[in-house]
Amino acid sequence: MKKFTLFLSAMLFSLMSLATDFKITSIETVTKDGITIAFDKASGQSAPAWYDEGLRLYANNTVTISAETEITSITFNWEKRGSKPFAPLTADVGNYTHPTDAGVGTWTGSAKKIVFTVL
């Protein structure tokens, strides 16, 4: 059973669990301690990108989080920079609540793989 916390500070993204810390510094797939985070263009017009400020995801891009064991909780801490409105995420499994502005988004469920899509 794994619990994760994801931090998105403007476009900065990091993932933490009780036993594993991630610091995302590019759009490359990252694997550590049996946990994988991958970013994909999916059906979006633009691919995810990395800028000096951090990670930028566009409409219909995906973030896939997978683990060797069941994931039960993911927390996103969102910080807003600039004037653009927040684009919500949806999850293909479990339940995800997304803040309307800066704040905490929470996924709960039980899955070895969750695909989040930017709306």
Tab-separated table of C-alpha atoms in Angstrom:
chain	number	residue	atom	x	y	z
A	1	MET	CA	0.000	0.000	0.000
A	2	LYS	CA	1.528	3.312	-1.077
A	3	LYS	CA	0.486	6.866	-0.294
A	4	PHE	CA	1.808	9.713	-2.379
A	5	THR	CA	1.924	13.462	-2.207
A	6	LEU	CA	2.409	15.378	-5.442
A	7	PHE	CA	3.412	18.999	-5.406
A	8	LEU	CA	2.720	21.160	-8.438
A	9	SER	CA	4.079	24.611	-7.812
A	10	ALA	CA	3.079	26.505	-10.895
A	11	MET	CA	4.703	23.950	-13.171
A	12	LEU	CA	6.989	22.392	-10.573
A	13	PHE	CA	6.183	18.769	-9.838
A	14	SER	CA	7.477	16.454	-7.153
A	15	LEU	CA	6.211	13.191	-5.734
A	16	MET	CA	6.691	11.872	-2.251
A	17	SER	CA	5.586	8.784	-0.400
A	18	LEU	CA	6.371	7.457	3.030
A	19	ALA	CA	9.414	5.650	1.636
A	20	THR	CA	10.124	7.350	-1.688
A	21	ASP	CA	10.781	10.958	-2.639
A	22	PHE	CA	10.673	12.179	-6.222
A	23	LYS	CA	11.852	15.478	-7.593
A	24	ILE	CA	10.759	15.885	-11.178
A	25	THR	CA	13.213	17.985	-13.210
A	26	SER	CA	12.167	17.121	-16.762
A	27	ILE	CA	9.369	15.442	-18.694
A	28	GLU	CA	11.313	12.174	-18.806
A	29	THR	CA	9.770	9.081	-17.216
A	30	VAL	CA	11.063	8.554	-13.676
A	31	THR	CA	11.218	5.228	-11.821
A	32	LYS	CA	12.333	4.841	-8.236
A	33	ASP	CA	11.632	2.185	-5.588
A	34	GLY	CA	9.080	0.445	-7.827
A	35	ILE	CA	7.136	3.645	-8.563
A	36	THR	CA	6.960	5.133	-12.074
A	37	ILE	CA	5.744	8.562	-13.176
A	38	ALA	CA	5.304	9.187	-16.895
A	39	PHE	CA	4.066	12.199	-18.854
A	40	ASP	CA	2.481	11.873	-22.288
A	41	LYS	CA	1.017	14.074	-25.004
A	42	ALA	CA	-1.833	11.538	-25.391
A	43	SER	CA	-4.582	13.184	-27.478
A	44	GLY	CA	-3.416	16.731	-26.719
A	45	GLN	CA	-2.208	19.170	-29.370
A	46	SER	CA	0.954	20.009	-27.411
A	47	ALA	CA	3.246	17.665	-25.512
A	48	PRO	CA	4.110	18.236	-21.846
A	49	ALA	CA	7.060	20.610	-21.574
A	50	TRP	CA	9.689	21.604	-19.055
A	51	TYR	CA	10.435	25.296	-18.579
A	52	ASP	CA	12.617	27.161	-16.086
A	53	GLU	CA	9.550	27.469	-13.845
A	54	GLY	CA	8.885	23.732	-13.982
A	55	LEU	CA	6.475	21.291	-15.597
A	56	ARG	CA	3.760	22.453	-17.974
A	57	LEU	CA	0.890	20.166	-18.916
A	58	TYR	CA	-1.588	20.980	-21.663
A	59	ALA	CA	-5.177	19.921	-22.386
A	60	ASN	CA	-5.525	16.157	-22.883
A	61	ASN	CA	-1.967	15.407	-21.673
A	62	THR	CA	-1.662	12.558	-19.217
A	63	VAL	CA	0.328	11.794	-16.088
A	64	THR	CA	0.524	8.083	-15.323
A	65	ILE	CA	1.560	6.935	-11.860
A	66	SER	CA	2.158	3.230	-11.394
A	67	ALA	CA	3.635	1.051	-8.681
A	68	GLU	CA	4.385	-2.582	-8.004
A	69	THR	CA	1.922	-2.508	-5.094
A	70	GLU	CA	-1.518	-0.927	-4.708
A	71	ILE	CA	-1.640	2.859	-4.508
A	72	THR	CA	-4.322	4.097	-2.099
A	73	SER	CA	-3.806	7.855	-1.871
A	74	ILE	CA	-2.325	10.670	-3.955
A	75	THR	CA	-2.357	14.316	-2.887
A	76	PHE	CA	-1.693	17.177	-5.290
A	77	ASN	CA	-0.697	20.519	-3.766
A	78	TRP	CA	-1.435	23.140	-6.416
A	79	GLU	CA	0.037	26.638	-6.467
A	80	LYS	CA	-1.083	29.113	-9.075
A	81	ARG	CA	1.224	31.441	-10.958
A	82	GLY	CA	0.066	33.821	-13.625
A	83	SER	CA	-3.457	34.663	-14.692
A	84	LYS	CA	-4.492	31.508	-16.540
A	85	PRO	CA	-7.267	29.478	-14.900
A	86	PHE	CA	-6.555	26.087	-13.401
A	87	ALA	CA	-7.165	23.146	-15.696
A	88	PRO	CA	-8.692	20.272	-13.730
A	89	LEU	CA	-7.531	16.671	-13.836
A	90	THR	CA	-9.613	13.524	-14.096
A	91	ALA	CA	-8.535	10.022	-13.084
A	92	ASP	CA	-9.316	6.813	-14.966
A	93	VAL	CA	-9.845	4.890	-11.705
A	94	GLY	CA	-10.706	5.818	-8.128
A	95	ASN	CA	-12.003	9.201	-7.052
A	96	TYR	CA	-10.249	12.509	-7.603
A	97	THR	CA	-11.342	15.897	-6.268
A	98	HIS	CA	-9.685	18.925	-7.832
A	99	PRO	CA	-9.478	22.416	-6.302
A	100	THR	CA	-10.980	25.328	-8.228
A	101	ASP	CA	-7.858	27.391	-7.561
A	102	ALA	CA	-4.652	26.898	-5.597
A	103	GLY	CA	-5.105	24.192	-2.999
A	104	VAL	CA	-5.183	20.440	-2.503
A	105	GLY	CA	-6.490	17.842	-4.923
A	106	THR	CA	-6.892	14.312	-3.597
A	107	TRP	CA	-7.113	10.926	-5.289
A	108	THR	CA	-8.278	7.890	-3.313
A	109	GLY	CA	-8.828	4.333	-4.412
A	110	SER	CA	-6.853	1.148	-4.846
A	111	ALA	CA	-4.908	0.624	-8.052
A	112	LYS	CA	-1.446	-0.191	-9.292
A	113	LYS	CA	-1.823	2.327	-12.127
A	114	ILE	CA	-3.691	5.650	-12.302
A	115	VAL	CA	-3.853	7.808	-15.422
A	116	PHE	CA	-4.643	11.473	-14.805
A	117	THR	CA	-5.810	13.512	-17.798
A	118	VAL	CA	-5.719	17.308	-17.999
A	119	LEU	CA	-9.090	18.660	-19.136
